[in-house]
mmCIF file of C-alpha atoms in Angstrom:
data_model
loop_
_atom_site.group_PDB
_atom_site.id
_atom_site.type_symbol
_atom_site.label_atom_id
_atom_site.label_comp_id
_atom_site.label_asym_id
_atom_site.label_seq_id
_atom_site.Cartn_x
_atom_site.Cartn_y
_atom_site.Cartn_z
ATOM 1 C CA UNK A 1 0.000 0.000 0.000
ATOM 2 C CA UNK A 2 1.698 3.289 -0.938
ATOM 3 C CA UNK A 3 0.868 6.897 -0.784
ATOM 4 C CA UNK A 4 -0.264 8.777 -3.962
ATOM 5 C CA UNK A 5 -1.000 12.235 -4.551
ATOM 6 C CA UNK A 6 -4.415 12.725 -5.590
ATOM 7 C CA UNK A 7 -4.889 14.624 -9.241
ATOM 8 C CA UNK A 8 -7.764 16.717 -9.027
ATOM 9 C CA UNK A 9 -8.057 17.508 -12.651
ATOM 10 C CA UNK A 10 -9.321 13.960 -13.036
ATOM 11 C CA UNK A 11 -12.738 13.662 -12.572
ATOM 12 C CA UNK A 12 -13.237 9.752 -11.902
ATOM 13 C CA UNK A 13 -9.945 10.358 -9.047
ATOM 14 C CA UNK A 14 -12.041 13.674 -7.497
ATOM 15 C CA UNK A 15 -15.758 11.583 -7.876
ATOM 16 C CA UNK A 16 -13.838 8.565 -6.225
ATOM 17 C CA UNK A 17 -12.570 10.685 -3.356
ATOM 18 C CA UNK A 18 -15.964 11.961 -2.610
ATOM 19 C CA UNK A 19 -17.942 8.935 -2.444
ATOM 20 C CA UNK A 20 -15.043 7.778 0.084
ATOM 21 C CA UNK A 21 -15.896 10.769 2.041
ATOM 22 C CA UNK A 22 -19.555 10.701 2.076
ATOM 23 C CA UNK A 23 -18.955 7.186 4.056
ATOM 24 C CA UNK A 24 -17.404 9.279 7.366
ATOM 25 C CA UNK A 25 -20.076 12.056 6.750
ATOM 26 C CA UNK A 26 -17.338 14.137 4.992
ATOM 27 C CA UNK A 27 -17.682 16.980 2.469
ATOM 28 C CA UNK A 28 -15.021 17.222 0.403
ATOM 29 C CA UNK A 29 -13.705 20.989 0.787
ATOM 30 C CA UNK A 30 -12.852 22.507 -2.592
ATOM 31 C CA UNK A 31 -10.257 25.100 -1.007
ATOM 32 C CA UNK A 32 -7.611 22.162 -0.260
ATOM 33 C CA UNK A 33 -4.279 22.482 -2.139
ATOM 34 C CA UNK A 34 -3.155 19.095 -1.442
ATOM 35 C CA UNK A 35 -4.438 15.300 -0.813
ATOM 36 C CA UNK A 36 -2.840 11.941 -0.089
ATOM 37 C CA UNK A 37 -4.684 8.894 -0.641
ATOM 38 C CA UNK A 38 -3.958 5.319 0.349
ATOM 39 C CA UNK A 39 -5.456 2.558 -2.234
ATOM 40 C CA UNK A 40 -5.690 -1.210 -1.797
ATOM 41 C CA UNK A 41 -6.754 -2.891 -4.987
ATOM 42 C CA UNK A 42 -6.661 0.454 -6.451
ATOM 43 C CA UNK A 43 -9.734 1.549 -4.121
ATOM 44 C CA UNK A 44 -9.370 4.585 -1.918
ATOM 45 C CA UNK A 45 -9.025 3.058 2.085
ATOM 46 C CA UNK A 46 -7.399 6.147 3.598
ATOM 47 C CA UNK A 47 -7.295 9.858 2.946
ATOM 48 C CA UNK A 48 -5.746 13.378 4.325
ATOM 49 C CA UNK A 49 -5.798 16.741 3.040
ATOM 50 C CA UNK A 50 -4.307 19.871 3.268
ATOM 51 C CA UNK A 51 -5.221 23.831 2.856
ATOM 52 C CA UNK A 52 -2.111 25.755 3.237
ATOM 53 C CA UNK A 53 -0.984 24.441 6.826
ATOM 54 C CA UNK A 54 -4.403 23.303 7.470
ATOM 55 C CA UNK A 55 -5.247 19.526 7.571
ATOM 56 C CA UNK A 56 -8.526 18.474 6.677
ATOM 57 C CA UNK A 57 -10.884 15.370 5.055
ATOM 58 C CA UNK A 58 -8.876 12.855 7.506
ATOM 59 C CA UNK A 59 -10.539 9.368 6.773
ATOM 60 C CA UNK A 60 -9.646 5.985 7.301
ATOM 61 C CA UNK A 61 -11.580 2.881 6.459
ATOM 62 C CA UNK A 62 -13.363 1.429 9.119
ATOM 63 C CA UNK A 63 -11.883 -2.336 8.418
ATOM 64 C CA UNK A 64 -8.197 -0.596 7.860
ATOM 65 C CA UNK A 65 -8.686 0.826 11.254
ATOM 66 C CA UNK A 66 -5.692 0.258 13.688
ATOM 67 C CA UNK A 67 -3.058 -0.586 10.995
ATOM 68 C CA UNK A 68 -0.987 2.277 11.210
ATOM 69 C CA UNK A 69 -2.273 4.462 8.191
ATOM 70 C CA UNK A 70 -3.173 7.147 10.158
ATOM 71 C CA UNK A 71 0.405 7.842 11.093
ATOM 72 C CA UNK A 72 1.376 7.381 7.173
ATOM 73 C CA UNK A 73 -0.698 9.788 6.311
ATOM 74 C CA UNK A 74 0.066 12.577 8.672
ATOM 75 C CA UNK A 75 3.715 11.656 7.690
ATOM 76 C CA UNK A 76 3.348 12.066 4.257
ATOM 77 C CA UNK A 77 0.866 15.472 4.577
ATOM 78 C CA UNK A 78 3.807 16.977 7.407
ATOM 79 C CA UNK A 79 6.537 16.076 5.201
ATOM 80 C CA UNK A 80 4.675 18.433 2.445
ATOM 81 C CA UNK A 81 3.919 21.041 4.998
ATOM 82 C CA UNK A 82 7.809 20.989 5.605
ATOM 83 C CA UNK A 83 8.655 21.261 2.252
ATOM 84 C CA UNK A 84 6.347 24.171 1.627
ATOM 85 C CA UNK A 85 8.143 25.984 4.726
ATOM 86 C CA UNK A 86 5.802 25.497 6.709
ATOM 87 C CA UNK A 87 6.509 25.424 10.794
ATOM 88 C CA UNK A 88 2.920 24.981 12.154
ATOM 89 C CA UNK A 89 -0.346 23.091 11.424
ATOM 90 C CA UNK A 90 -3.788 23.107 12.442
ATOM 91 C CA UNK A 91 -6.133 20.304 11.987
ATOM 92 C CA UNK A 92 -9.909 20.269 11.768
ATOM 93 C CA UNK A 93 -11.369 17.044 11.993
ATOM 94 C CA UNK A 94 -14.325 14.877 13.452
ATOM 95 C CA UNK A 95 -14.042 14.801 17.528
ATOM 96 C CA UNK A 96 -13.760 11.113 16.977
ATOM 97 C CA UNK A 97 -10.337 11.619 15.875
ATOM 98 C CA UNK A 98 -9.101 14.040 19.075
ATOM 99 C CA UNK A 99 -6.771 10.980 20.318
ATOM 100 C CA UNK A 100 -4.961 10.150 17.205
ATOM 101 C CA UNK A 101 -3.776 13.858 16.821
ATOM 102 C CA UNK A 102 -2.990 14.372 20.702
ATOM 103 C CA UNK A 103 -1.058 11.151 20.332
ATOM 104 C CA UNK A 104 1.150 12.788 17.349
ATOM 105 C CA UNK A 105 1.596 15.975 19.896
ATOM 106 C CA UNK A 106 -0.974 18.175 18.822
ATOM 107 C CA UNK A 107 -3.239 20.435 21.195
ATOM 108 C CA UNK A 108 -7.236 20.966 21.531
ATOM 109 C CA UNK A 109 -7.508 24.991 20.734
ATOM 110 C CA UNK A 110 -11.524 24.240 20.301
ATOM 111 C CA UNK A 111 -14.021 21.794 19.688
ATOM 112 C CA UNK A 112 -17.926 21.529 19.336
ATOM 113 C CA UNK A 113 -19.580 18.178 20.052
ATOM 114 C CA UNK A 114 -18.694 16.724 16.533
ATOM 115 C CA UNK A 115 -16.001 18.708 15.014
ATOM 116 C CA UNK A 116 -12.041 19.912 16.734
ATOM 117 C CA UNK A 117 -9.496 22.398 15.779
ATOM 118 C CA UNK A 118 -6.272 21.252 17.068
ATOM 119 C CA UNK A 119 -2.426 22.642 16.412
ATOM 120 C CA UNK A 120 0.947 21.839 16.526
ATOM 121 C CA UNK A 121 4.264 24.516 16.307
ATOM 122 C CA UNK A 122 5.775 27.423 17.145
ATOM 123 C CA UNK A 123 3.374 29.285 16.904
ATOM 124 C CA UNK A 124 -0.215 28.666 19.264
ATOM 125 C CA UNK A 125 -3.465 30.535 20.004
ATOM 126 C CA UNK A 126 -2.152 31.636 23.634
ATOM 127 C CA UNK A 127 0.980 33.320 22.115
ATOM 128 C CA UNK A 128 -0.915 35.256 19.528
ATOM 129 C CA UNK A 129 -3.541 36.711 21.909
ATOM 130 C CA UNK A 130 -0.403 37.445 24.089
ATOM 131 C CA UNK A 131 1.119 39.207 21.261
ATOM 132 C CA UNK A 132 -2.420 41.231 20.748
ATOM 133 C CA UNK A 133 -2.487 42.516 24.153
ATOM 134 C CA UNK A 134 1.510 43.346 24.455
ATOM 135 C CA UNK A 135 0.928 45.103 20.753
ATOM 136 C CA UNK A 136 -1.890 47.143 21.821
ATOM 137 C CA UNK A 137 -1.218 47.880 25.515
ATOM 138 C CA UNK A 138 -4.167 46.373 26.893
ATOM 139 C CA UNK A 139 -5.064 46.666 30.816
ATOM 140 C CA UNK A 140 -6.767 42.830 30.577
ATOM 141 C CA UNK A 141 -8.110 43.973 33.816
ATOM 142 C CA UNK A 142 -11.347 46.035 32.612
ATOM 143 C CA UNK A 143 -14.165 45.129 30.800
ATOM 144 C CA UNK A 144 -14.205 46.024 26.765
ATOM 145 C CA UNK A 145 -16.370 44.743 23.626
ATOM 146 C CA UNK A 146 -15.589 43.110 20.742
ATOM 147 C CA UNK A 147 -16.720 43.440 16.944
ATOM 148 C CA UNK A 148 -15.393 41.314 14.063
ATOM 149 C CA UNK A 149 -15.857 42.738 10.426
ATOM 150 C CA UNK A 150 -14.374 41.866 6.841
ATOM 151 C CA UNK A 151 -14.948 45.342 5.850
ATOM 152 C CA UNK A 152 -14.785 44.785 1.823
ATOM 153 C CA UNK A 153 -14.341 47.994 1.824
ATOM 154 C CA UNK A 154 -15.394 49.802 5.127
ATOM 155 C CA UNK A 155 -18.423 52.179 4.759
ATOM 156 C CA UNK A 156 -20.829 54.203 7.074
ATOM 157 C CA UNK A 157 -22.801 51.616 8.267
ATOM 158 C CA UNK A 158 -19.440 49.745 9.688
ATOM 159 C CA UNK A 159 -18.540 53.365 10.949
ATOM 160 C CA UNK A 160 -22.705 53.210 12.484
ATOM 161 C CA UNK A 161 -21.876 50.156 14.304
ATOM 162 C CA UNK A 162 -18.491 50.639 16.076
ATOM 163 C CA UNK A 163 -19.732 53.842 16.880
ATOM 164 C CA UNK A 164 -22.610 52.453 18.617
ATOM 165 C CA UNK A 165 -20.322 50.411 20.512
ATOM 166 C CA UNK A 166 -17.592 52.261 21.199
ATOM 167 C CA UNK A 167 -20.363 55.034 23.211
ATOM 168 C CA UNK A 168 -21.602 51.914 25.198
ATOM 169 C CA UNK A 169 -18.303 50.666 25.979
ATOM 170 C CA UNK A 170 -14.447 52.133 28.074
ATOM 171 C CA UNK A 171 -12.781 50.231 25.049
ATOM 172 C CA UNK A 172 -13.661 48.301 21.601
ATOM 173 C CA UNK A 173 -11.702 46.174 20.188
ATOM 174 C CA UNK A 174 -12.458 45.265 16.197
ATOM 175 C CA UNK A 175 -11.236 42.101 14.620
ATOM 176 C CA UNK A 176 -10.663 42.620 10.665
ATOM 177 C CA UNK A 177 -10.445 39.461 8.854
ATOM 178 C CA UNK A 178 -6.887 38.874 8.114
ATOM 179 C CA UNK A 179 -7.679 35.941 5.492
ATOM 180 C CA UNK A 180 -7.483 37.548 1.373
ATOM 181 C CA UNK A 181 -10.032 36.146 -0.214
ATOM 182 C CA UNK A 182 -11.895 39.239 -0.560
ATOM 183 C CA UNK A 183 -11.565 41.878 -3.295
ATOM 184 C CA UNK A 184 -9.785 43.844 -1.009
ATOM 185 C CA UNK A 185 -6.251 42.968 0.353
ATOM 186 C CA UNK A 186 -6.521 42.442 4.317
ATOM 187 C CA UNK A 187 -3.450 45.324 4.314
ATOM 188 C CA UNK A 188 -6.272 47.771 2.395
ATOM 189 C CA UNK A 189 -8.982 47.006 4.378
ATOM 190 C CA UNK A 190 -7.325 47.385 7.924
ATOM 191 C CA UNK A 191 -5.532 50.097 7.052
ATOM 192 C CA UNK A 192 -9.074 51.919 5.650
ATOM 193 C CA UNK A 193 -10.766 50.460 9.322
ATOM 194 C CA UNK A 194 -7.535 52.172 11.023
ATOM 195 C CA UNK A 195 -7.968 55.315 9.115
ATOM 196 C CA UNK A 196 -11.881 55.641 9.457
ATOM 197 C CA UNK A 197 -11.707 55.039 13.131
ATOM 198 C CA UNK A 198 -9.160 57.322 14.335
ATOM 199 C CA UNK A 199 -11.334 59.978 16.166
ATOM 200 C CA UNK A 200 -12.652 57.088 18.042
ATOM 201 C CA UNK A 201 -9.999 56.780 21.131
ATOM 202 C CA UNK A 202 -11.461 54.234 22.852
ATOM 203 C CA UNK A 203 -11.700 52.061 19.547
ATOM 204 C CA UNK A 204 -8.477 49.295 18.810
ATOM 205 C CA UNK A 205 -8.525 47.743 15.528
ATOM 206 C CA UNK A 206 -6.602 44.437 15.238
ATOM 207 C CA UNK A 207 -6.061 41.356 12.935
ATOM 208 C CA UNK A 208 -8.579 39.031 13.126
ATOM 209 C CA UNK A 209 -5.576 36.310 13.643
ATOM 210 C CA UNK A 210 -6.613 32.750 11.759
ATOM 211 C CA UNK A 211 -8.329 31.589 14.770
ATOM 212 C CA UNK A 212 -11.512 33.904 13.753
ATOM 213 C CA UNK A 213 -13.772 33.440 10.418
ATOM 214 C CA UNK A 214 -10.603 31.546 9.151
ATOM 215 C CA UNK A 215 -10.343 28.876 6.715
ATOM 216 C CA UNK A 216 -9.290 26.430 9.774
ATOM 217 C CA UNK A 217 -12.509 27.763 11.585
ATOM 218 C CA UNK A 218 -15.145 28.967 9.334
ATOM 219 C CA UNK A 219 -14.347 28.139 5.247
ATOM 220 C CA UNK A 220 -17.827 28.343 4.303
ATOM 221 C CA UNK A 221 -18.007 32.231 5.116
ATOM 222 C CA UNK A 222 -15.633 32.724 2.637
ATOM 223 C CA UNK A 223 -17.288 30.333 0.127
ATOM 224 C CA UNK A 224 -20.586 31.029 1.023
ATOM 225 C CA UNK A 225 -21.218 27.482 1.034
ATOM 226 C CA UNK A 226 -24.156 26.244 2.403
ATOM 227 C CA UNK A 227 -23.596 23.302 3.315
ATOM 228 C CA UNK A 228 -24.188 20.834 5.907
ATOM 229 C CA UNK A 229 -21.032 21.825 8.036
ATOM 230 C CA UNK A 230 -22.367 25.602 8.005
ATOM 231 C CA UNK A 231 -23.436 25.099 11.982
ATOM 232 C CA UNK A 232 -20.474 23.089 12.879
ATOM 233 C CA UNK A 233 -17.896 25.871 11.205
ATOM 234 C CA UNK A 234 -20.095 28.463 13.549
ATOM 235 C CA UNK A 235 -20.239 26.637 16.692
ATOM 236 C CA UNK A 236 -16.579 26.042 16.435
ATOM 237 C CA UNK A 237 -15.945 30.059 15.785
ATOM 238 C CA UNK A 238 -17.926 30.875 18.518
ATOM 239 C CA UNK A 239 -16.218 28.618 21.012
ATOM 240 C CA UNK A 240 -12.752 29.761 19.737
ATOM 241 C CA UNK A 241 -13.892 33.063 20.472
ATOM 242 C CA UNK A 242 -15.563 32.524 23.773
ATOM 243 C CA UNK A 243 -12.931 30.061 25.531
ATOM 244 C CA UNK A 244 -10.060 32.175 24.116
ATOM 245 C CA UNK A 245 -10.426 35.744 23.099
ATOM 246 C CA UNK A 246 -13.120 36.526 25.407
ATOM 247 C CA UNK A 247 -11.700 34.811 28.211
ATOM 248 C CA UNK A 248 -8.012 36.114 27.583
ATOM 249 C CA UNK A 249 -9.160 39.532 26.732
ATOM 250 C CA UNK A 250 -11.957 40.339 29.125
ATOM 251 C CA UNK A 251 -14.716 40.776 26.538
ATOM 252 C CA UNK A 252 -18.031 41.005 28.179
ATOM 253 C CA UNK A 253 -19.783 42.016 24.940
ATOM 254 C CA UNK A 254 -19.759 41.033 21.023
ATOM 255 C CA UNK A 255 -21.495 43.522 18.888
ATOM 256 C CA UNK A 256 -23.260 42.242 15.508
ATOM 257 C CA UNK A 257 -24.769 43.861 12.489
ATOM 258 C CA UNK A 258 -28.114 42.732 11.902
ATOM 259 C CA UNK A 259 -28.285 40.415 8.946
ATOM 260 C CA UNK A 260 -31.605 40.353 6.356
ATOM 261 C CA UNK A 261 -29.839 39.181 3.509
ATOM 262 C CA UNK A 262 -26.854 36.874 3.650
ATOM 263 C CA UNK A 263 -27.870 33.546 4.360
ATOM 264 C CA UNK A 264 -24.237 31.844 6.035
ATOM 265 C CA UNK A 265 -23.826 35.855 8.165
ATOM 266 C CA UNK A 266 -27.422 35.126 9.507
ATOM 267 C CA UNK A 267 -26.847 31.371 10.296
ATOM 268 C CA UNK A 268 -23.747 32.863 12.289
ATOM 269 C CA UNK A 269 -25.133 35.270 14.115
ATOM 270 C CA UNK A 270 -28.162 33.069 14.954
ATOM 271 C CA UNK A 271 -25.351 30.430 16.424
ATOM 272 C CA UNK A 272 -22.828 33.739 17.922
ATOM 273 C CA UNK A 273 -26.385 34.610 19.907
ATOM 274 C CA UNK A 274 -26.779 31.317 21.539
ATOM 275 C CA UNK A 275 -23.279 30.436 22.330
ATOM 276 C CA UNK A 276 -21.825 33.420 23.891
ATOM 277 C CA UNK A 277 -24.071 34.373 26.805
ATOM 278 C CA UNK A 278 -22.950 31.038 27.780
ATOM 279 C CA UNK A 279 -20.279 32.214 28.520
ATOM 280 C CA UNK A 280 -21.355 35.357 30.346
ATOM 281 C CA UNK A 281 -20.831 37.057 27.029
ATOM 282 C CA UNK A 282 -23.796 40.039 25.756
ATOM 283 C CA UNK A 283 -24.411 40.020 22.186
ATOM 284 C CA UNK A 284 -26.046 42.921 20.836
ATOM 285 C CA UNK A 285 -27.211 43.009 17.442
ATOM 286 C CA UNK A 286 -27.151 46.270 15.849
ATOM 287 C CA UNK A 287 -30.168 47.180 12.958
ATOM 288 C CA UNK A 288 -28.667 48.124 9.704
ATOM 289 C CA UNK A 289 -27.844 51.752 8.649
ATOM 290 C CA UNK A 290 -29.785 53.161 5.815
ATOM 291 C CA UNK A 291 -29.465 56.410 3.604
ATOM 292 C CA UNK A 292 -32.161 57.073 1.232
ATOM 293 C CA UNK A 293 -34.187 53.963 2.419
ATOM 294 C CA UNK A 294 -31.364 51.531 1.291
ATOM 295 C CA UNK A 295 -28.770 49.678 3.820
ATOM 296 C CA UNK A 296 -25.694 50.516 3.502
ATOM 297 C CA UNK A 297 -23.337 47.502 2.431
ATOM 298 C CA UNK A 298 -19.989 46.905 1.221
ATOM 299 C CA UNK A 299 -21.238 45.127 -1.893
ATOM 300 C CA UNK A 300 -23.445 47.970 -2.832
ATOM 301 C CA UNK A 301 -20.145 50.169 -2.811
ATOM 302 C CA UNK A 302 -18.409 47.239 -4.652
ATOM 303 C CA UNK A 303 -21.103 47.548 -7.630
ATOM 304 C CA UNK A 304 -20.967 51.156 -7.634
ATOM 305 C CA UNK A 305 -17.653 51.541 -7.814
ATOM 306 C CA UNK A 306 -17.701 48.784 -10.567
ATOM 307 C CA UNK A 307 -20.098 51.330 -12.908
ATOM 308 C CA UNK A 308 -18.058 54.683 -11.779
ATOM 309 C CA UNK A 309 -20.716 56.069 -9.742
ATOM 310 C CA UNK A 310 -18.283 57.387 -7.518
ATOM 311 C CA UNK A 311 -21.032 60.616 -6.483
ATOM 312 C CA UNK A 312 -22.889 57.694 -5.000
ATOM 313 C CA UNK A 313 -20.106 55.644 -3.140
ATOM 314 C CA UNK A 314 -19.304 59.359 -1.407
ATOM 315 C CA UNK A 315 -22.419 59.489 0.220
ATOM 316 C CA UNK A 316 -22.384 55.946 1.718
ATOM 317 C CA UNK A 317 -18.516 55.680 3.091
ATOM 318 C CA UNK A 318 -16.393 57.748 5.182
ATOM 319 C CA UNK A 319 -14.215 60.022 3.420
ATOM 320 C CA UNK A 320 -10.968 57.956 4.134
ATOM 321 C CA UNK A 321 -12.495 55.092 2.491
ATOM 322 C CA UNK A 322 -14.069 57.345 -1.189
ATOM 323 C CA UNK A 323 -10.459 58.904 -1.174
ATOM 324 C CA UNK A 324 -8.743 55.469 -1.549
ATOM 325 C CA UNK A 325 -11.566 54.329 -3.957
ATOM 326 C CA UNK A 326 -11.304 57.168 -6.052
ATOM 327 C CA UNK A 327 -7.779 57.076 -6.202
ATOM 328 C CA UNK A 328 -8.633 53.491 -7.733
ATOM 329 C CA UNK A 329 -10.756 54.598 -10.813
ATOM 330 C CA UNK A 330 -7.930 54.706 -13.621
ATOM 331 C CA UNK A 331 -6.532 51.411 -12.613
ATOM 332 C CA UNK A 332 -7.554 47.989 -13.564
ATOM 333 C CA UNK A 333 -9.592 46.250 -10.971
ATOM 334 C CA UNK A 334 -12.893 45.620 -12.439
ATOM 335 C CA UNK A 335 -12.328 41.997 -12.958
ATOM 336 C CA UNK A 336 -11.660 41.650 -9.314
ATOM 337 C CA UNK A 337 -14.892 43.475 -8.051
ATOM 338 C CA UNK A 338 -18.160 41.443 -7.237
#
């Protein structure tokens, strides 16, 4: 039995490794970069893949159980983590599989009752939050609120709802996604948060880190998949932020933006809402901003700016924000907007 490398260009290999997945309740997840399969009789027993440093779609037959392919696997999908320069991993997996990763020296950061995030390196959840609070000199000892925002770009109605915070609240702290896979750069859209923010003292803006709305956490925000792991992915989010940001940072309150629309946002909220008071945690969820009668959202600015109608993006984003998007207008980007 050897290791191959799966070819995902060929359809019969990518059909085969989904109907091997479907047997372990698996989805296979379309953002992997890499996958290792195990065949006996040239059928599919065992399987791992990878996303960047992330391992998912772990799967071993039931009757090849106990044979030692587990630990061939995670060899083979480290080795290629090495080679890629990689110094850490994260795994997210079924909870059923919690003992075969602490065996190989990996550590719980999260889990729900089916799914578990768990990591391994130089680099773990504790340190980064340590790292947030050195970074932005926080006294862990009072009380502060939290908000979480993509921000693709940032407009009024983000602007409506820190502010609502921030006059509630001695200090606000707002976690911009740090993954890129939005039409915005995560360097652009922190920097435009940073910018559009700045009269606000009592208002910290911060990476997001890859422990929040992360492709190890939540994929299907990004993909807005949804799929039957939608709850899981927000479950496990909103334990990741309760056990460890909240606790670590003192948060007492997580501020939403109310969601009519977008299907996987609402689903998260909905999940954000039930978890965190748990947890002695408020969640408040903020009503929309409107001008004109229409809520203000970043894909509304996205489609304006698309068809020029920059006279229209002015009236619906601070003025840090329209001065970066009109300096934007001669240059090539339409192909990335959506």
């Amino acid at each position: 039995m050897n290791v191959s490398k799966l070819d995902y260009k060929n359809s019969f290999e990518l059909r085969e490794l989904k109907e091997f997945l479907e047997k372990f309740e698996l989805e296979f997840d379309s953002s992997v970069d890499y996958t290792a399969v195990i065949r006996e009789n040239e059928e599919i027993i065992a399987t791992v893949s990878k996303d960047r440093n992330i391992i998912k779609d772990f799967a071993v037959d039931k009757s090849h159980q106990g044979k030692g392919l587990s630990n061939i696997l995670l060899t083979e999908i480290r080795n290629k983590l090495v080679e890629e320069g990689y110094l850490s991993s994260m795994i997210f997996t079924k909870i059923e599989n919690k003992f075969i990763f602490e065996d190989m020296g990996y550590k719980k950061v999260a889990c729900t009752d089916k799914v578990i995030l768990l990591e391994q390196g130089n680099e773990d959840i504790e340190g980064i939050i340590s790292n947030i609070i050195k970074n932005n000199n926080l006294d862990i000892r009072h009380k502060r609120a939290m908000i979480v925002m993509n921000c693709n770009p940032f407009t009024l109605g983000h602007r409506y709802l820190i502010e609502n915070a921030a006059k509630n609240n001695n200090e606000v702290i707002i976690f911009v996604l740090e993954e890129n896979k939005s039409t915005f750069s995560f360097k652009t859209r922190i920097q435009l948060v940073k910018k559009g923010t700045e009269d606000l003292k009592n208002v910290k803006v911060v990476p997001s880190t890859k422990y929040i709305i992360s492709s190890a956490t939540f994929p299907s925000y990004f993909l807005k998949d949804k799929n039957s792991m939608l709850t899981e992915y927000a479950k496990l989010d909103s334990e990741i932020i309760a056990t460890k940001f909240c606790r670590r940072l003192n948060i007492n309150h997580r501020y939403l933006g109310e969601e009519p629309f977008d299907e996987v946002t609402s689903v998260y909220n909905r999940i954000i809402s039930e978890i965190l008071p748990k947890y002695g945690i408020e969640v408040n969820i903020i009503p929309r901003k409107s001008i004109d009668g229409k809520i203000i959202s970043a894909s509304s600015v996205r489609k304006l700016l698309k068809e020029g109608k920059m006279e229209e993006i002015r009236k619906i984003v601070p003025y840090t924000t329209f001065e970066y998007l009109d300096s934007l207008k001669n240059k090539e980007i339409s192909g990335k907007l959506k």
